[in-house]
mmCIF file of C-alpha atoms in Angstrom:
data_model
loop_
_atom_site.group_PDB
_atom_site.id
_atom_site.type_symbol
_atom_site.label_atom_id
_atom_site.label_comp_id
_atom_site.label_asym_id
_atom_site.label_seq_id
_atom_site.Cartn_x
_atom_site.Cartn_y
_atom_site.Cartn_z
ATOM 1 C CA UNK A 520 39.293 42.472 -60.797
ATOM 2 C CA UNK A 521 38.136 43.308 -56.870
ATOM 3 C CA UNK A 522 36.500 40.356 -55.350
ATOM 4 C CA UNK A 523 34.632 39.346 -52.311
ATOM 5 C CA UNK A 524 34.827 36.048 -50.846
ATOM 6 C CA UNK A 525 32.654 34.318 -48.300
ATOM 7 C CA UNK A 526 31.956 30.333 -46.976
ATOM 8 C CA UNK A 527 33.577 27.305 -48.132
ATOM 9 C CA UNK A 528 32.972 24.526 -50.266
ATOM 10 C CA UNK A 529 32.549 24.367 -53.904
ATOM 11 C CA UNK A 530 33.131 26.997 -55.406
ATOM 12 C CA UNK A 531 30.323 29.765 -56.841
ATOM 13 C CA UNK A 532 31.088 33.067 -59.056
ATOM 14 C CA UNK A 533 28.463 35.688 -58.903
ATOM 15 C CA UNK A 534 27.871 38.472 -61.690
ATOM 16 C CA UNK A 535 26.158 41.513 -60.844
ATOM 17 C CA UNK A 536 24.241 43.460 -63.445
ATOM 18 C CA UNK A 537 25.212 46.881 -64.881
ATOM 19 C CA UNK A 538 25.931 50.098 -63.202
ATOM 20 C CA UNK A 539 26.051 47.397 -59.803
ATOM 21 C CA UNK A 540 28.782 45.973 -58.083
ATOM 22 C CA UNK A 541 29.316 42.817 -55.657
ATOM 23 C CA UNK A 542 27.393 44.638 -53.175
ATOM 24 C CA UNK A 543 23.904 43.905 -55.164
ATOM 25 C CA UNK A 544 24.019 40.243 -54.057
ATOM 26 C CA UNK A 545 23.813 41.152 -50.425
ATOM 27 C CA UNK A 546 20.747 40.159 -49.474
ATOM 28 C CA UNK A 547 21.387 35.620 -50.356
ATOM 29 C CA UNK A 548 25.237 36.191 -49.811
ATOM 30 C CA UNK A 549 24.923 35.150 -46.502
ATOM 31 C CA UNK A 550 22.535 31.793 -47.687
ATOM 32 C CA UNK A 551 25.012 31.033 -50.533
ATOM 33 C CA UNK A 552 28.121 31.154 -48.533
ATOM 34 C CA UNK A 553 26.464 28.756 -45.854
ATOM 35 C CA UNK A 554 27.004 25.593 -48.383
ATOM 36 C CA UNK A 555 29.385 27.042 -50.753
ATOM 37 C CA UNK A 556 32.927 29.087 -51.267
ATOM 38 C CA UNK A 557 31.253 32.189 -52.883
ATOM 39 C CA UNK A 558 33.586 35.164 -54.989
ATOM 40 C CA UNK A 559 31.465 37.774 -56.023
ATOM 41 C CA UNK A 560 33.057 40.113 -58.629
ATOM 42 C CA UNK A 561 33.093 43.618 -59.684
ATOM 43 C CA UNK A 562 33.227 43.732 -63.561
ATOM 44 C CA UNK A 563 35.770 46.250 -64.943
ATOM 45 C CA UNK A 564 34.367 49.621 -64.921
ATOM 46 C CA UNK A 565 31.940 49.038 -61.638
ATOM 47 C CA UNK A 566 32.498 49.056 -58.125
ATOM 48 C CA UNK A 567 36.167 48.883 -57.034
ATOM 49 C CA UNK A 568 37.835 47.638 -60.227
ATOM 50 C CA UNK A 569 38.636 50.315 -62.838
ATOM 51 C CA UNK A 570 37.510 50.308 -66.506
ATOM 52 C CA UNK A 571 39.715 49.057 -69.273
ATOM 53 C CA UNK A 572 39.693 49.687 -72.467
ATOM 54 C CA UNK A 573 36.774 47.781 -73.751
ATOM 55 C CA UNK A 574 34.857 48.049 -70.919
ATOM 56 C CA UNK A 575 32.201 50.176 -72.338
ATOM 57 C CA UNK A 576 30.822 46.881 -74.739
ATOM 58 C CA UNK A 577 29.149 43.486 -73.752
ATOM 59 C CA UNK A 578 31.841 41.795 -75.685
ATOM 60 C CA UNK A 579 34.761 44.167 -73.915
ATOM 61 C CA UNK A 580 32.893 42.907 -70.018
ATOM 62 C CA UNK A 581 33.254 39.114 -71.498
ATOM 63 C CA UNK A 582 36.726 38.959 -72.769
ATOM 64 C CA UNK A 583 37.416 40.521 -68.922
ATOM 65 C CA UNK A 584 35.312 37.874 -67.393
ATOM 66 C CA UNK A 585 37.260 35.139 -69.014
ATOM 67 C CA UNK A 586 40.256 36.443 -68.445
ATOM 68 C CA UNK A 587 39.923 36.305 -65.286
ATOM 69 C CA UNK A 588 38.567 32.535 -65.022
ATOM 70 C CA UNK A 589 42.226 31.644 -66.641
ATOM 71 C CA UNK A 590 44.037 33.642 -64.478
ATOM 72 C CA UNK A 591 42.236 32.701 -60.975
ATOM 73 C CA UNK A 592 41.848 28.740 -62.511
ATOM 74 C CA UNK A 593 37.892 29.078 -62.157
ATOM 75 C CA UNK A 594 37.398 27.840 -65.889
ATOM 76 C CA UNK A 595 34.596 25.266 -65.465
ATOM 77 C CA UNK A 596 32.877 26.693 -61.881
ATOM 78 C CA UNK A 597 29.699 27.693 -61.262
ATOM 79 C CA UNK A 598 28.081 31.084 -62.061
ATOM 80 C CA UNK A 599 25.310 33.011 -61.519
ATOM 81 C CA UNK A 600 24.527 36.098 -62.995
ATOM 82 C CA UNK A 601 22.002 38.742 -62.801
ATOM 83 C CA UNK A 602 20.710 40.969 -65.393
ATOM 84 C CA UNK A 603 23.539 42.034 -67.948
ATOM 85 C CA UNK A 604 25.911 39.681 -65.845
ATOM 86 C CA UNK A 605 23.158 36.957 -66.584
ATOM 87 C CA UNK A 606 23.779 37.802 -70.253
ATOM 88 C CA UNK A 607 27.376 37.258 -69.923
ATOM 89 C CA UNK A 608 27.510 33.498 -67.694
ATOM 90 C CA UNK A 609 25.295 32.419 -70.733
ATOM 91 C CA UNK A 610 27.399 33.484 -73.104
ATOM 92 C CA UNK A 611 30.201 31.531 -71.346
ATOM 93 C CA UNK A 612 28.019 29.204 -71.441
ATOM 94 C CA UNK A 613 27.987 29.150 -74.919
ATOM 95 C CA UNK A 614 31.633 29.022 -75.082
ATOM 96 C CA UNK A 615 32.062 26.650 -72.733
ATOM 97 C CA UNK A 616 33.773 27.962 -70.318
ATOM 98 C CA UNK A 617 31.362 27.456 -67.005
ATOM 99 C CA UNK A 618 30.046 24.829 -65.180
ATOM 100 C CA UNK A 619 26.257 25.414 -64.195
ATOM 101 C CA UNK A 620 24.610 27.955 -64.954
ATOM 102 C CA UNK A 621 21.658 30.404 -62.983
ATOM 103 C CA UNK A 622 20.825 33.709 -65.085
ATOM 104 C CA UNK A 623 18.875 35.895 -63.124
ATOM 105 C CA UNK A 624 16.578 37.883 -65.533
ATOM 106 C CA UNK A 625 19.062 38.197 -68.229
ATOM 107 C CA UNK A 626 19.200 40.848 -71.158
ATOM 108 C CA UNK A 627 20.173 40.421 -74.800
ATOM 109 C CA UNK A 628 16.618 39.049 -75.805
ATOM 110 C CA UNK A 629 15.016 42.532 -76.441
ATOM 111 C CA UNK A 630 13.397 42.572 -79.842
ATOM 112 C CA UNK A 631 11.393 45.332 -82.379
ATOM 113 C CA UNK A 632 10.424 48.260 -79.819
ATOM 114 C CA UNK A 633 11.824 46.986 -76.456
ATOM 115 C CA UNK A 634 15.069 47.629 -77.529
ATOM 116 C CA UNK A 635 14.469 51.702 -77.300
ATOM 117 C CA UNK A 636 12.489 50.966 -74.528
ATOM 118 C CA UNK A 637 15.269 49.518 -72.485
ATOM 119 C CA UNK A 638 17.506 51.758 -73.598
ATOM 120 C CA UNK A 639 15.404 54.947 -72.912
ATOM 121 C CA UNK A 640 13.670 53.938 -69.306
ATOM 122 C CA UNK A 641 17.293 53.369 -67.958
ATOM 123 C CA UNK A 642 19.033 56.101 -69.426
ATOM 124 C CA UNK A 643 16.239 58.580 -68.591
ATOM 125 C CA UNK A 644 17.094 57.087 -64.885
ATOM 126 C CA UNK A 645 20.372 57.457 -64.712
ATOM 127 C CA UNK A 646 20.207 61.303 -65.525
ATOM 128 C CA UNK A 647 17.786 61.661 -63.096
ATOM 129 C CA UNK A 648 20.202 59.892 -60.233
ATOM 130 C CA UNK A 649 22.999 61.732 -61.939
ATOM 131 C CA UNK A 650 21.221 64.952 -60.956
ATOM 132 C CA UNK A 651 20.460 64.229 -57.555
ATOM 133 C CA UNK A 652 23.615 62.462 -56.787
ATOM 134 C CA UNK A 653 24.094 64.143 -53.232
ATOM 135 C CA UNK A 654 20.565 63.669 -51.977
ATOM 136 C CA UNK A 655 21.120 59.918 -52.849
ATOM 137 C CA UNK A 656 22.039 58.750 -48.842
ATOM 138 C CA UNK A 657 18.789 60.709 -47.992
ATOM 139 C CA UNK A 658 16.525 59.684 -50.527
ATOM 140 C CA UNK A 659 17.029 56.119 -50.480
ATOM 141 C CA UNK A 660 15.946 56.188 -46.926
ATOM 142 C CA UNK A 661 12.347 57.131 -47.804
ATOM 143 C CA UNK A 662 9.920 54.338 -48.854
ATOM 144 C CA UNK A 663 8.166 57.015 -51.390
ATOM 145 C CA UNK A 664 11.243 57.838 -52.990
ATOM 146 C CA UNK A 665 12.438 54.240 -53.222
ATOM 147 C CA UNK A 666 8.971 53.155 -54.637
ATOM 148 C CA UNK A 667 9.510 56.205 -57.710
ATOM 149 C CA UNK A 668 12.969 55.354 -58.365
ATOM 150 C CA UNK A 669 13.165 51.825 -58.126
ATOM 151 C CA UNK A 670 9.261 50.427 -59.629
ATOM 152 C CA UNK A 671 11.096 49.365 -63.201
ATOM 153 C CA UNK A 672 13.473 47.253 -61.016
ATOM 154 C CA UNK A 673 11.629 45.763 -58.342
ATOM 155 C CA UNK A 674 8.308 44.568 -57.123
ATOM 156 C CA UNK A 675 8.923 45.259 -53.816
ATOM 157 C CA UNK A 676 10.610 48.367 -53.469
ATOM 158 C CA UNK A 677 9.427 49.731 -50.204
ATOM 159 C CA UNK A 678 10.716 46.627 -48.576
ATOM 160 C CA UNK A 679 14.645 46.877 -49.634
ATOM 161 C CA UNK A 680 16.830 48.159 -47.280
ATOM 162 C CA UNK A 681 17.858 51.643 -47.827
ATOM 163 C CA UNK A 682 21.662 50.989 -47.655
ATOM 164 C CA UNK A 683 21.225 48.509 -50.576
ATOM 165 C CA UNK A 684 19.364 50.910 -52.417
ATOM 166 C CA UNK A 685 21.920 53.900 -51.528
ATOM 167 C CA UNK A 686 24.375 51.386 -52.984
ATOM 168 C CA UNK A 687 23.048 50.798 -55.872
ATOM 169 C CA UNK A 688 21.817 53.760 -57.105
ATOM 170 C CA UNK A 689 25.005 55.588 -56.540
ATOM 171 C CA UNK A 690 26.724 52.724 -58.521
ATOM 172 C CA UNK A 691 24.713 54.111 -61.190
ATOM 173 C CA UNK A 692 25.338 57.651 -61.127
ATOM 174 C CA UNK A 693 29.305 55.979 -60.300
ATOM 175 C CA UNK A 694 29.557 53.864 -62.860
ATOM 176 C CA UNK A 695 31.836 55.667 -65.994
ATOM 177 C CA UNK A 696 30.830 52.981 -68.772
ATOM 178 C CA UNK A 697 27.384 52.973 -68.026
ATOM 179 C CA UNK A 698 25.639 54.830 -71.078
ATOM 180 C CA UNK A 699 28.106 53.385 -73.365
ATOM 181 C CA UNK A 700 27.049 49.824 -72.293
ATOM 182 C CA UNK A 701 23.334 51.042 -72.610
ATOM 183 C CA UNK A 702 24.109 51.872 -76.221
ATOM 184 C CA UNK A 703 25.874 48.924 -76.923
ATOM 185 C CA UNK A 704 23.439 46.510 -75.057
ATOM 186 C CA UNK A 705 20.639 48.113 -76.781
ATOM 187 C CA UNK A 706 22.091 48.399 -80.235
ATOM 188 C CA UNK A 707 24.173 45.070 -80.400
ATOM 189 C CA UNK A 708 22.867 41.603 -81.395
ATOM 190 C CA UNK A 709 20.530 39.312 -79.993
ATOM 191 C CA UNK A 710 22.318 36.528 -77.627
ATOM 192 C CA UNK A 711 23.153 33.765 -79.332
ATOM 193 C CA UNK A 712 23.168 30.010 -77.865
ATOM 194 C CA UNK A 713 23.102 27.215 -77.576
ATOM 195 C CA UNK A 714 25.369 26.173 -74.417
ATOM 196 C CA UNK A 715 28.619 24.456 -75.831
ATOM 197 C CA UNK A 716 28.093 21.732 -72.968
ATOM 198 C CA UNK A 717 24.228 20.638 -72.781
ATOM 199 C CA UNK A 718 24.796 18.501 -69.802
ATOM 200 C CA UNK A 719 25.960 21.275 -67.616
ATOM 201 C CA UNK A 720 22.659 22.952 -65.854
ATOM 202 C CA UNK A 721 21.451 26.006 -66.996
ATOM 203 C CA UNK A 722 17.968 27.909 -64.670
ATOM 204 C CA UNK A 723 17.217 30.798 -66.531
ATOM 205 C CA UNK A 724 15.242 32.767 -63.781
ATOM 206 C CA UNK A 725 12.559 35.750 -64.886
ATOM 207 C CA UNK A 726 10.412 37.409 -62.348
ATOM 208 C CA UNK A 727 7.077 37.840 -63.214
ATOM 209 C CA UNK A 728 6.910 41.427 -62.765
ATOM 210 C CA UNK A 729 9.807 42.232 -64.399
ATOM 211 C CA UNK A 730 9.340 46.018 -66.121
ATOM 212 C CA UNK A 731 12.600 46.054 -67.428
ATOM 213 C CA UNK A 732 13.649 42.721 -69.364
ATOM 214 C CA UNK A 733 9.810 41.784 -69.760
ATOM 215 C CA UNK A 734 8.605 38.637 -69.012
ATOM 216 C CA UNK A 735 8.077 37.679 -72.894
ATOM 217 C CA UNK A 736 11.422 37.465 -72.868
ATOM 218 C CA UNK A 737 11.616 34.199 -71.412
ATOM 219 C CA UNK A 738 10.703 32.388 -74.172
ATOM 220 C CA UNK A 739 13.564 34.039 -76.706
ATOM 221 C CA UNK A 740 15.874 32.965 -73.630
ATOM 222 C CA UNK A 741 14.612 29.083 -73.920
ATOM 223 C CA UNK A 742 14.947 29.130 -77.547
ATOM 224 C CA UNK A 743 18.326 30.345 -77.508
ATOM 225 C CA UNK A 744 19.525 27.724 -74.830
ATOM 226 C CA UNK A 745 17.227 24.537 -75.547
ATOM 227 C CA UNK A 746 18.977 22.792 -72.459
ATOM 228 C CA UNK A 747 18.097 25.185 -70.186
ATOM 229 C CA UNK A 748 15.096 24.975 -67.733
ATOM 230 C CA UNK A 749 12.983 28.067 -66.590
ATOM 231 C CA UNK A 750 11.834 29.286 -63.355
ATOM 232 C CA UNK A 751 9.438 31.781 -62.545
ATOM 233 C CA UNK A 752 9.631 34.185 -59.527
ATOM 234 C CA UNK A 753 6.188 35.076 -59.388
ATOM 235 C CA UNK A 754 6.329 38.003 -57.196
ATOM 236 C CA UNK A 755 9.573 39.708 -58.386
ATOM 237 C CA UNK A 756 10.550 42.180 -60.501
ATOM 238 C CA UNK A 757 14.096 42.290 -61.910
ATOM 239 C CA UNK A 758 16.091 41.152 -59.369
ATOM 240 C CA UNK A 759 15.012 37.946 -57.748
ATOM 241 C CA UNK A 760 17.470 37.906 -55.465
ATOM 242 C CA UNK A 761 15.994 41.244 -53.748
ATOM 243 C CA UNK A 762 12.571 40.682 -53.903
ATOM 244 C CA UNK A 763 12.464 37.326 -53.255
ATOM 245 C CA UNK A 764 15.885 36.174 -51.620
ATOM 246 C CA UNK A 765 15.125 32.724 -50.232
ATOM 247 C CA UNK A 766 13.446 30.965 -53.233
ATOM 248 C CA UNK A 767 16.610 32.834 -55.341
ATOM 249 C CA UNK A 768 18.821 31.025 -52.670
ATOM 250 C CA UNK A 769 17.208 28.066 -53.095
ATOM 251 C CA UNK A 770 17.359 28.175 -56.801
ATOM 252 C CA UNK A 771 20.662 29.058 -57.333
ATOM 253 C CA UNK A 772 22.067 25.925 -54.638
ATOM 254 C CA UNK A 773 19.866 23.457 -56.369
ATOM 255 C CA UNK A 774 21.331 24.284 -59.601
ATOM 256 C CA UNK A 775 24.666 23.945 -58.507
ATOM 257 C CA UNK A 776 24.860 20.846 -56.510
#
């Protein structure tokens, strides 16, 4: 599995979200690596490391993930995880395989009606990028066109830099397992807690203006993982960590001390 490392110290694994890569925790890599030894991951089937053969299921992206804890002797470190790759550091969670825990708007808890409404908003936008894969570069660099593309997934979309959006929505259009994760993410079960190890932290992080794993959410989250604490980012949308990089910092070191 490709990795990134930065910093030293204790040690911190980051999780990126689907159709992503390492590259989506730019903007607080910098802040984490400052106070700790940070490896940021690309899950099979994203970024630089290829698919396997059950990379196209939640359960397929987990069995990978702890694989890879076992083989790198990282069973028991810290994670963070954003979106899907929230999902999955709680559901090591639940099996006990991770220290302390920050999930970053995490899916899983859709319910009734938001579960074709997840499924449909982000497929419907990755045909779109899919179709204007080679004007990408160009039209990430204009704040109209990053305001259109990217209001589901950020509250702030004018204000990310264009080669993080280039990145990321090309990691879309990239990604080979995408719509099979949609369908399996969408279709699968509700996440199931609690974590094994209720004296390990858990932050469960939701923005506020979330338009993709809404805000009600939350509360399925909490109920799921009783030990857990919750912390709203008031003016972000999915991804804390862009729209509001130093309180995610400050979140995610707090949690892990």
């Amino acid at each position: 599995m490709h990795q990134v490392t930065r910093g030293a110290g204790k040690q911190l694994l980051l999780i990126h979200g689907l159709g992503s890569s390492w590259r989506a925790w730019q903007p607080i890599l910098d802040g984490l690596a400052a106070e700790r030894s940070v490896v940021a991951i690309d899950l099979p089937g994203h970024g630089a490391t290829p698919a396997e053969h059950d990379s196209g299921t939640f359960a397929g992206l987990v069995g990978s993930v702890e694989r890879y804890l076992v083989d790198h002797d990282l069973v028991g470190v810290d994670v963070v995880g954003s979106s899907m790759g929230a999902r999955i550091v709680l559901e090591l969670a639940r099996r006990g395989k991770v220290g302390n825990v920050v999930a970053l708007d995490p899916g899983g808890f859709w319910r009734g009606w938001e579960r074709p409404f997840f499924s449909t908003t982000i497929g419907l936008s990755a045909k779109l990028l899919r179709i204007l894969r080679s004007r990408l570069p160009a039209i990430s660099r204009s704040v109209p066109a990053r305001m259109a593309l990217l209001a589901q997934l950020s509250a702030k979309p004018s204000a990310l830099s264009p080669e993080l959006v280039r990145t990321e929505l090309i990691g879309i259009t990239d990604t080979p397992t995408f719509d099979y994760l949609v369908r399996d993410l969408a279709d699968g079960p509700e996440q199931d807690g609690p974590a094994a190890d209720p004296t390990k932290r858990i932050v469960i992080g939701w923005g506020k203006q979330d338009r993709l794993c809404l805000p009600r959410q939350a509360t399925r989250a909490i109920a799921a993982f009783p030990s857990a604490t919750l912390h709203w980012f008031e003016h972000s949308g999915h991804f804390p960590m862009w729209d509001m990089p130093q309180e995610t910092t400050a979140v995610i070191l707090e949690a892990t001390k």
